[in-house]
Amino acid sequence: MSLILGILDSSVAAGAPAPVGTPFQWLDADDASTFTFSSGVVVSQWADKSGNGRHATQATVANQPTRQTGVVNGKAVVRFDATNDILNYTEYALSNRSIFVVFRNANQINSTTAVDGLVGNAGTFPWQLLGFGNQTGGIAGEVVTWLGVSSGGTTINGYYSTANIAAGNHQLNWTTNSSYAFAAKLDKSNLSTTAHNSGFNGVTYPGYSGSMAAAPTGLDVCEFIVYNSVLSGADITANENYLATKWGL
């Protein structure tokens, strides 16, 4: 198939709303200039707006998501099907992190939902947003996000937060430092965190190893922002407000 190349522009228009500080990775579904398509609305690359070249890509057409316009607050989203859509990016190990994601789920996510993982990263400091649901791992309830602090084979110990997520549009963020102090928020509300020492079993799931996926539930991703630092409370609030205003949350 021929490629329809988008104009990749990492800049932000003067006066346009933007995240605080300098993101380490920034994917914005509403910025049409950051997309490359294999055909029509089928996405082969979602370019990183941070200027760091951490693009999310997929060479296999059958595994490529689509970009749908006018979905959330009149803005575009990247839609992952419930089967095999996945975008990959180069893994990175960050001991200090702040991560934000806006997403839309058509159906409630609860303790009976198996989410293989929306977005995540393996390596020395593994993590995942919208984790295992009722998958193997010995955790009751939906795992919204987890942070690994030690690894043994395919088993990861660490911390996790749980919550039921109603169908609709949401934002999720969390921070951690090199001492694994872990804090997570869903729709601006703090989530409790729990230590997990019996292992998150299943590290080969999509959405774990430097990738973005949504099997087997299907999700729309609006925006994804990563920092290589722990943001202050004021900066976290500023980003939450930026995302809430932009996406109508």
PDB file of N, CA and C in Angstrom, residues 113-186:
ATOM      1  N   THR A 113     -13.625  -7.560  33.901  1.00  0.00           N
ATOM      2  CA  THR A 113     -13.046  -7.182  32.620  1.00  0.00           C
ATOM      3  C   THR A 113     -11.589  -7.595  32.558  1.00  0.00           C
ATOM      4  N   ALA A 114     -11.198  -8.179  31.443  1.00  0.00           N
ATOM      5  CA  ALA A 114      -9.798  -8.546  31.252  1.00  0.00           C
ATOM      6  C   ALA A 114      -9.162  -7.560  30.285  1.00  0.00           C
ATOM      7  N   VAL A 115      -8.391  -6.638  30.805  1.00  0.00           N
ATOM      8  CA  VAL A 115      -7.701  -5.667  29.960  1.00  0.00           C
ATOM      9  C   VAL A 115      -6.235  -6.061  29.905  1.00  0.00           C
ATOM     10  N   ASP A 116      -5.748  -6.376  28.727  1.00  0.00           N
ATOM     11  CA  ASP A 116      -4.358  -6.782  28.615  1.00  0.00           C
ATOM     12  C   ASP A 116      -3.413  -5.619  28.835  1.00  0.00           C
ATOM     13  N   GLY A 117      -3.863  -4.402  28.609  1.00  0.00           N
ATOM     14  CA  GLY A 117      -3.028  -3.254  28.900  1.00  0.00           C
ATOM     15  C   GLY A 117      -3.158  -2.171  27.863  1.00  0.00           C
ATOM     16  N   LEU A 118      -3.473  -0.980  28.302  1.00  0.00           N
ATOM     17  CA  LEU A 118      -3.576   0.131  27.373  1.00  0.00           C
ATOM     18  C   LEU A 118      -2.204   0.602  26.920  1.00  0.00           C
ATOM     19  N   VAL A 119      -1.356   0.917  27.863  1.00  0.00           N
ATOM     20  CA  VAL A 119      -0.029   1.399  27.511  1.00  0.00           C
ATOM     21  C   VAL A 119       0.929   1.041  28.629  1.00  0.00           C
ATOM     22  N   GLY A 120       2.158   0.711  28.256  1.00  0.00           N
ATOM     23  CA  GLY A 120       3.096   0.318  29.288  1.00  0.00           C
ATOM     24  C   GLY A 120       4.522   0.246  28.795  1.00  0.00           C
ATOM     25  N   ASN A 121       5.410  -0.138  29.713  1.00  0.00           N
ATOM     26  CA  ASN A 121       6.823  -0.200  29.398  1.00  0.00           C
ATOM     27  C   ASN A 121       7.463  -1.268  30.265  1.00  0.00           C
ATOM     28  N   ALA A 122       8.358  -2.033  29.703  1.00  0.00           N
ATOM     29  CA  ALA A 122       9.045  -3.077  30.446  1.00  0.00           C
ATOM     30  C   ALA A 122      10.388  -2.535  30.940  1.00  0.00           C
ATOM     31  N   GLY A 123      11.423  -3.366  30.916  1.00  0.00           N
ATOM     32  CA  GLY A 123      12.747  -2.898  31.281  1.00  0.00           C
ATOM     33  C   GLY A 123      12.948  -2.861  32.786  1.00  0.00           C
ATOM     34  N   THR A 124      13.871  -1.988  33.223  1.00  0.00           N
ATOM     35  CA  THR A 124      14.284  -1.931  34.615  1.00  0.00           C
ATOM     36  C   THR A 124      13.173  -1.443  35.529  1.00  0.00           C
ATOM     37  N   PHE A 125      12.359  -0.500  35.055  1.00  0.00           N
ATOM     38  CA  PHE A 125      11.279   0.061  35.862  1.00  0.00           C
ATOM     39  C   PHE A 125       9.954  -0.165  35.136  1.00  0.00           C
ATOM     40  N   PRO A 126       9.404  -1.382  35.184  1.00  0.00           N
ATOM     41  CA  PRO A 126       8.195  -1.691  34.419  1.00  0.00           C
ATOM     42  C   PRO A 126       6.961  -1.023  35.007  1.00  0.00           C
ATOM     43  N   TRP A 127       5.979  -0.746  34.149  1.00  0.00           N
ATOM     44  CA  TRP A 127       4.725  -0.150  34.577  1.00  0.00           C
ATOM     45  C   TRP A 127       3.658  -0.428  33.531  1.00  0.00           C
ATOM     46  N   GLN A 128       2.428  -0.201  33.918  1.00  0.00           N
ATOM     47  CA  GLN A 128       1.326  -0.375  32.982  1.00  0.00           C
ATOM     48  C   GLN A 128       0.118   0.435  33.432  1.00  0.00           C
ATOM     49  N   LEU A 129      -0.551   1.066  32.470  1.00  0.00           N
ATOM     50  CA  LEU A 129      -1.806   1.758  32.726  1.00  0.00           C
ATOM     51  C   LEU A 129      -2.938   0.876  32.228  1.00  0.00           C
ATOM     52  N   LEU A 130      -4.009   0.773  32.993  1.00  0.00           N
ATOM     53  CA  LEU A 130      -5.105  -0.158  32.682  1.00  0.00           C
ATOM     54  C   LEU A 130      -4.541  -1.557  32.512  1.00  0.00           C
ATOM     55  N   GLY A 131      -4.193  -2.155  33.625  1.00  0.00           N
ATOM     56  CA  GLY A 131      -3.455  -3.402  33.615  1.00  0.00           C
ATOM     57  C   GLY A 131      -4.246  -4.661  33.405  1.00  0.00           C
ATOM     58  N   PHE A 132      -4.200  -5.574  34.349  1.00  0.00           N
ATOM     59  CA  PHE A 132      -4.583  -6.939  34.067  1.00  0.00           C
ATOM     60  C   PHE A 132      -6.046  -7.289  34.277  1.00  0.00           C
ATOM     61  N   GLY A 133      -6.821  -6.441  34.905  1.00  0.00           N
ATOM     62  CA  GLY A 133      -8.205  -6.814  35.139  1.00  0.00           C
ATOM     63  C   GLY A 133      -8.287  -8.106  35.922  1.00  0.00           C
ATOM     64  N   ASN A 134      -9.055  -9.096  35.434  1.00  0.00           N
ATOM     65  CA  ASN A 134      -9.156 -10.360  36.143  1.00  0.00           C
ATOM     66  C   ASN A 134      -8.179 -11.399  35.598  1.00  0.00           C
ATOM     67  N   GLN A 135      -7.094 -10.915  34.968  1.00  0.00           N
ATOM     68  CA  GLN A 135      -6.079 -11.840  34.476  1.00  0.00           C
ATOM     69  C   GLN A 135      -5.302 -12.455  35.641  1.00  0.00           C
ATOM     70  N   THR A 136      -4.438 -13.425  35.330  1.00  0.00           N
ATOM     71  CA  THR A 136      -3.613 -14.057  36.340  1.00  0.00           C
ATOM     72  C   THR A 136      -2.777 -13.009  37.066  1.00  0.00           C
ATOM     73  N   GLY A 137      -2.625 -13.157  38.357  1.00  0.00           N
ATOM     74  CA  GLY A 137      -1.821 -12.216  39.109  1.00  0.00           C
ATOM     75  C   GLY A 137      -2.280 -12.104  40.541  1.00  0.00           C
ATOM     76  N   GLY A 138      -3.389 -12.742  40.867  1.00  0.00           N
ATOM     77  CA  GLY A 138      -3.822 -12.797  42.249  1.00  0.00           C
ATOM     78  C   GLY A 138      -4.389 -11.509  42.790  1.00  0.00           C
ATOM     79  N   ILE A 139      -4.931 -10.633  41.930  1.00  0.00           N
ATOM     80  CA  ILE A 139      -5.474  -9.361  42.389  1.00  0.00           C
ATOM     81  C   ILE A 139      -6.975  -9.336  42.142  1.00  0.00           C
ATOM     82  N   ALA A 140      -7.738  -9.038  43.190  1.00  0.00           N
ATOM     83  CA  ALA A 140      -9.184  -8.919  43.035  1.00  0.00           C
ATOM     84  C   ALA A 140      -9.525  -7.506  42.590  1.00  0.00           C
ATOM     85  N   GLY A 141     -10.391  -7.387  41.611  1.00  0.00           N
ATOM     86  CA  GLY A 141     -10.798  -6.077  41.144  1.00  0.00           C
ATOM     87  C   GLY A 141      -9.955  -5.598  39.980  1.00  0.00           C
ATOM     88  N   GLU A 142     -10.436  -4.572  39.328  1.00  0.00           N
ATOM     89  CA  GLU A 142      -9.746  -4.041  38.153  1.00  0.00           C
ATOM     90  C   GLU A 142      -8.456  -3.334  38.539  1.00  0.00           C
ATOM     91  N   VAL A 143      -7.357  -3.720  37.924  1.00  0.00           N
ATOM     92  CA  VAL A 143      -6.093  -3.032  38.147  1.00  0.00           C
ATOM     93  C   VAL A 143      -6.011  -1.873  37.172  1.00  0.00           C
ATOM     94  N   VAL A 144      -6.176  -0.659  37.680  1.00  0.00           N
ATOM     95  CA  VAL A 144      -6.146   0.513  36.827  1.00  0.00           C
ATOM     96  C   VAL A 144      -4.724   0.803  36.390  1.00  0.00           C
ATOM     97  N   THR A 145      -3.789   0.686  37.317  1.00  0.00           N
ATOM     98  CA  THR A 145      -2.400   0.945  36.988  1.00  0.00           C
ATOM     99  C   THR A 145      -1.504   0.197  37.953  1.00  0.00           C
ATOM    100  N   TRP A 146      -0.328  -0.202  37.507  1.00  0.00           N
ATOM    101  CA  TRP A 146       0.611  -0.839  38.419  1.00  0.00           C
ATOM    102  C   TRP A 146       2.037  -0.436  38.087  1.00  0.00           C
ATOM    103  N   LEU A 147       2.868  -0.536  39.109  1.00  0.00           N
ATOM    104  CA  LEU A 147       4.286  -0.211  39.030  1.00  0.00           C
ATOM    105  C   LEU A 147       5.073  -1.398  39.550  1.00  0.00           C
ATOM    106  N   GLY A 148       6.033  -1.890  38.771  1.00  0.00           N
ATOM    107  CA  GLY A 148       6.870  -2.994  39.212  1.00  0.00           C
ATOM    108  C   GLY A 148       8.113  -2.482  39.926  1.00  0.00           C
ATOM    109  N   VAL A 149       8.470  -3.140  41.044  1.00  0.00           N
ATOM    110  CA  VAL A 149       9.672  -2.738  41.767  1.00  0.00           C
ATOM    111  C   VAL A 149      10.721  -3.840  41.803  1.00  0.00           C
ATOM    112  N   SER A 150      10.338  -5.054  41.451  1.00  0.00           N
ATOM    113  CA  SER A 150      11.312  -6.138  41.368  1.00  0.00           C
ATOM    114  C   SER A 150      10.810  -7.166  40.373  1.00  0.00           C
ATOM    115  N   SER A 151      11.730  -7.879  39.762  1.00  0.00           N
ATOM    116  CA  SER A 151      11.360  -8.819  38.716  1.00  0.00           C
ATOM    117  C   SER A 151      12.021 -10.167  38.963  1.00  0.00           C
ATOM    118  N   GLY A 152      11.257 -11.213  38.749  1.00  0.00           N
ATOM    119  CA  GLY A 152      11.797 -12.556  38.817  1.00  0.00           C
ATOM    120  C   GLY A 152      11.200 -13.383  37.703  1.00  0.00           C
ATOM    121  N   GLY A 153      11.949 -13.581  36.642  1.00  0.00           N
ATOM    122  CA  GLY A 153      11.428 -14.297  35.489  1.00  0.00           C
ATOM    123  C   GLY A 153      10.292 -13.516  34.873  1.00  0.00           C
ATOM    124  N   THR A 154       9.103 -14.114  34.818  1.00  0.00           N
ATOM    125  CA  THR A 154       7.934 -13.429  34.265  1.00  0.00           C
ATOM    126  C   THR A 154       7.027 -12.888  35.361  1.00  0.00           C
ATOM    127  N   THR A 155       7.563 -12.747  36.564  1.00  0.00           N
ATOM    128  CA  THR A 155       6.777 -12.264  37.683  1.00  0.00           C
ATOM    129  C   THR A 155       7.304 -10.916  38.152  1.00  0.00           C
ATOM    130  N   ILE A 156       6.408  -9.949  38.325  1.00  0.00           N
ATOM    131  CA  ILE A 156       6.780  -8.609  38.759  1.00  0.00           C
ATOM    132  C   ILE A 156       6.074  -8.299  40.076  1.00  0.00           C
ATOM    133  N   ASN A 157       6.829  -7.856  41.064  1.00  0.00           N
ATOM    134  CA  ASN A 157       6.237  -7.372  42.303  1.00  0.00           C
ATOM    135  C   ASN A 157       6.193  -5.855  42.276  1.00  0.00           C
ATOM    136  N   GLY A 158       5.293  -5.267  43.057  1.00  0.00           N
ATOM    137  CA  GLY A 158       5.237  -3.818  43.052  1.00  0.00           C
ATOM    138  C   GLY A 158       4.011  -3.273  43.745  1.00  0.00           C
ATOM    139  N   TYR A 159       3.395  -2.251  43.158  1.00  0.00           N
ATOM    140  CA  TYR A 159       2.232  -1.585  43.717  1.00  0.00           C
ATOM    141  C   TYR A 159       1.153  -1.475  42.647  1.00  0.00           C
ATOM    142  N   TYR A 160      -0.106  -1.403  43.078  1.00  0.00           N
ATOM    143  CA  TYR A 160      -1.182  -1.273  42.110  1.00  0.00           C
ATOM    144  C   TYR A 160      -2.321  -0.450  42.706  1.00  0.00           C
ATOM    145  N   SER A 161      -3.163   0.071  41.813  1.00  0.00           N
ATOM    146  CA  SER A 161      -4.384   0.768  42.207  1.00  0.00           C
ATOM    147  C   SER A 161      -5.546   0.124  41.476  1.00  0.00           C
ATOM    148  N   THR A 162      -6.699   0.058  42.137  1.00  0.00           N
ATOM    149  CA  THR A 162      -7.870  -0.558  41.520  1.00  0.00           C
ATOM    150  C   THR A 162      -9.049   0.407  41.528  1.00  0.00           C
ATOM    151  N   ALA A 163      -9.937   0.227  40.567  1.00  0.00           N
ATOM    152  CA  ALA A 163     -11.175   1.008  40.498  1.00  0.00           C
ATOM    153  C   ALA A 163     -12.045   0.462  39.380  1.00  0.00           C
ATOM    154  N   ASN A 164     -13.359   0.598  39.517  1.00  0.00           N
ATOM    155  CA  ASN A 164     -14.247   0.380  38.389  1.00  0.00           C
ATOM    156  C   ASN A 164     -14.260   1.655  37.556  1.00  0.00           C
ATOM    157  N   ILE A 165     -14.257   1.512  36.244  1.00  0.00           N
ATOM    158  CA  ILE A 165     -14.231   2.666  35.360  1.00  0.00           C
ATOM    159  C   ILE A 165     -15.497   2.638  34.511  1.00  0.00           C
ATOM    160  N   ALA A 166     -16.384   3.595  34.740  1.00  0.00           N
ATOM    161  CA  ALA A 166     -17.627   3.652  33.987  1.00  0.00           C
ATOM    162  C   ALA A 166     -17.352   3.940  32.525  1.00  0.00           C
ATOM    163  N   ALA A 167     -18.247   3.502  31.660  1.00  0.00           N
ATOM    164  CA  ALA A 167     -18.111   3.813  30.235  1.00  0.00           C
ATOM    165  C   ALA A 167     -18.071   5.328  30.061  1.00  0.00           C
ATOM    166  N   GLY A 168     -17.179   5.797  29.208  1.00  0.00           N
ATOM    167  CA  GLY A 168     -17.089   7.231  28.980  1.00  0.00           C
ATOM    168  C   GLY A 168     -15.666   7.693  28.765  1.00  0.00           C
ATOM    169  N   ASN A 169     -15.427   8.979  29.010  1.00  0.00           N
ATOM    170  CA  ASN A 169     -14.126   9.600  28.772  1.00  0.00           C
ATOM    171  C   ASN A 169     -13.442   9.847  30.114  1.00  0.00           C
ATOM    172  N   HIS A 170     -12.158   9.538  30.184  1.00  0.00           N
ATOM    173  CA  HIS A 170     -11.450   9.600  31.461  1.00  0.00           C
ATOM    174  C   HIS A 170     -10.015  10.074  31.267  1.00  0.00           C
ATOM    175  N   GLN A 171      -9.438  10.576  32.363  1.00  0.00           N
ATOM    176  CA  GLN A 171      -8.009  10.806  32.394  1.00  0.00           C
ATOM    177  C   GLN A 171      -7.416  10.098  33.604  1.00  0.00           C
ATOM    178  N   LEU A 172      -6.216   9.571  33.412  1.00  0.00           N
ATOM    179  CA  LEU A 172      -5.510   8.825  34.441  1.00  0.00           C
ATOM    180  C   LEU A 172      -4.089   9.365  34.501  1.00  0.00           C
ATOM    181  N   ASN A 173      -3.570   9.568  35.688  1.00  0.00           N
ATOM    182  CA  ASN A 173      -2.163   9.952  35.805  1.00  0.00           C
ATOM    183  C   ASN A 173      -1.536   9.318  37.033  1.00  0.00           C
ATOM    184  N   TRP A 174      -0.251   9.138  36.971  1.00  0.00           N
ATOM    185  CA  TRP A 174       0.472   8.681  38.155  1.00  0.00           C
ATOM    186  C   TRP A 174       1.921   9.130  38.114  1.00  0.00           C
ATOM    187  N   THR A 175       2.527   9.161  39.316  1.00  0.00           N
ATOM    188  CA  THR A 175       3.930   9.544  39.449  1.00  0.00           C
ATOM    189  C   THR A 175       4.641   8.530  40.326  1.00  0.00           C
ATOM    190  N   THR A 176       5.944   8.411  40.110  1.00  0.00           N
ATOM    191  CA  THR A 176       6.781   7.602  40.992  1.00  0.00           C
ATOM    192  C   THR A 176       8.208   8.121  40.927  1.00  0.00           C
ATOM    193  N   ASN A 177       8.962   7.896  42.008  1.00  0.00           N
ATOM    194  CA  ASN A 177      10.358   8.292  42.018  1.00  0.00           C
ATOM    195  C   ASN A 177      11.255   7.073  42.154  1.00  0.00           C
ATOM    196  N   SER A 178      12.560   7.309  42.266  1.00  0.00           N
ATOM    197  CA  SER A 178      13.520   6.199  42.296  1.00  0.00           C
ATOM    198  C   SER A 178      13.371   5.344  43.552  1.00  0.00           C
ATOM    199  N   SER A 179      12.662   5.855  44.553  1.00  0.00           N
ATOM    200  CA  SER A 179      12.392   5.079  45.767  1.00  0.00           C
ATOM    201  C   SER A 179      11.032   4.388  45.698  1.00  0.00           C
ATOM    202  N   TYR A 180      10.393   4.473  44.532  1.00  0.00           N
ATOM    203  CA  TYR A 180       9.113   3.823  44.255  1.00  0.00           C
ATOM    204  C   TYR A 180       7.956   4.402  45.060  1.00  0.00           C
ATOM    205  N   ALA A 181       8.058   5.659  45.459  1.00  0.00           N
ATOM    206  CA  ALA A 181       6.880   6.319  46.020  1.00  0.00           C
ATOM    207  C   ALA A 181       5.877   6.477  44.874  1.00  0.00           C
ATOM    208  N   PHE A 182       4.697   5.933  45.033  1.00  0.00           N
ATOM    209  CA  PHE A 182       3.754   5.739  43.935  1.00  0.00           C
ATOM    210  C   PHE A 182       2.439   6.434  44.252  1.00  0.00           C
ATOM    211  N   ALA A 183       1.978   7.309  43.366  1.00  0.00           N
ATOM    212  CA  ALA A 183       0.693   7.985  43.549  1.00  0.00           C
ATOM    213  C   ALA A 183      -0.064   7.963  42.233  1.00  0.00           C
ATOM    214  N   ALA A 184      -1.364   7.668  42.285  1.00  0.00           N
ATOM    215  CA  ALA A 184      -2.178   7.568  41.069  1.00  0.00           C
ATOM    216  C   ALA A 184      -3.491   8.315  41.257  1.00  0.00           C
ATOM    217  N   LYS A 185      -4.000   8.893  40.148  1.00  0.00           N
ATOM    218  CA  LYS A 185      -5.270   9.626  40.176  1.00  0.00           C
ATOM    219  C   LYS A 185      -6.080   9.265  38.942  1.00  0.00           C
ATOM    220  N   LEU A 186      -7.378   9.071  39.132  1.00  0.00           N
ATOM    221  CA  LEU A 186      -8.308   8.821  38.039  1.00  0.00           C
ATOM    222  C   LEU A 186      -9.342   9.929  38.058  1.00  0.00           C
TER     223      LEU A 186
END
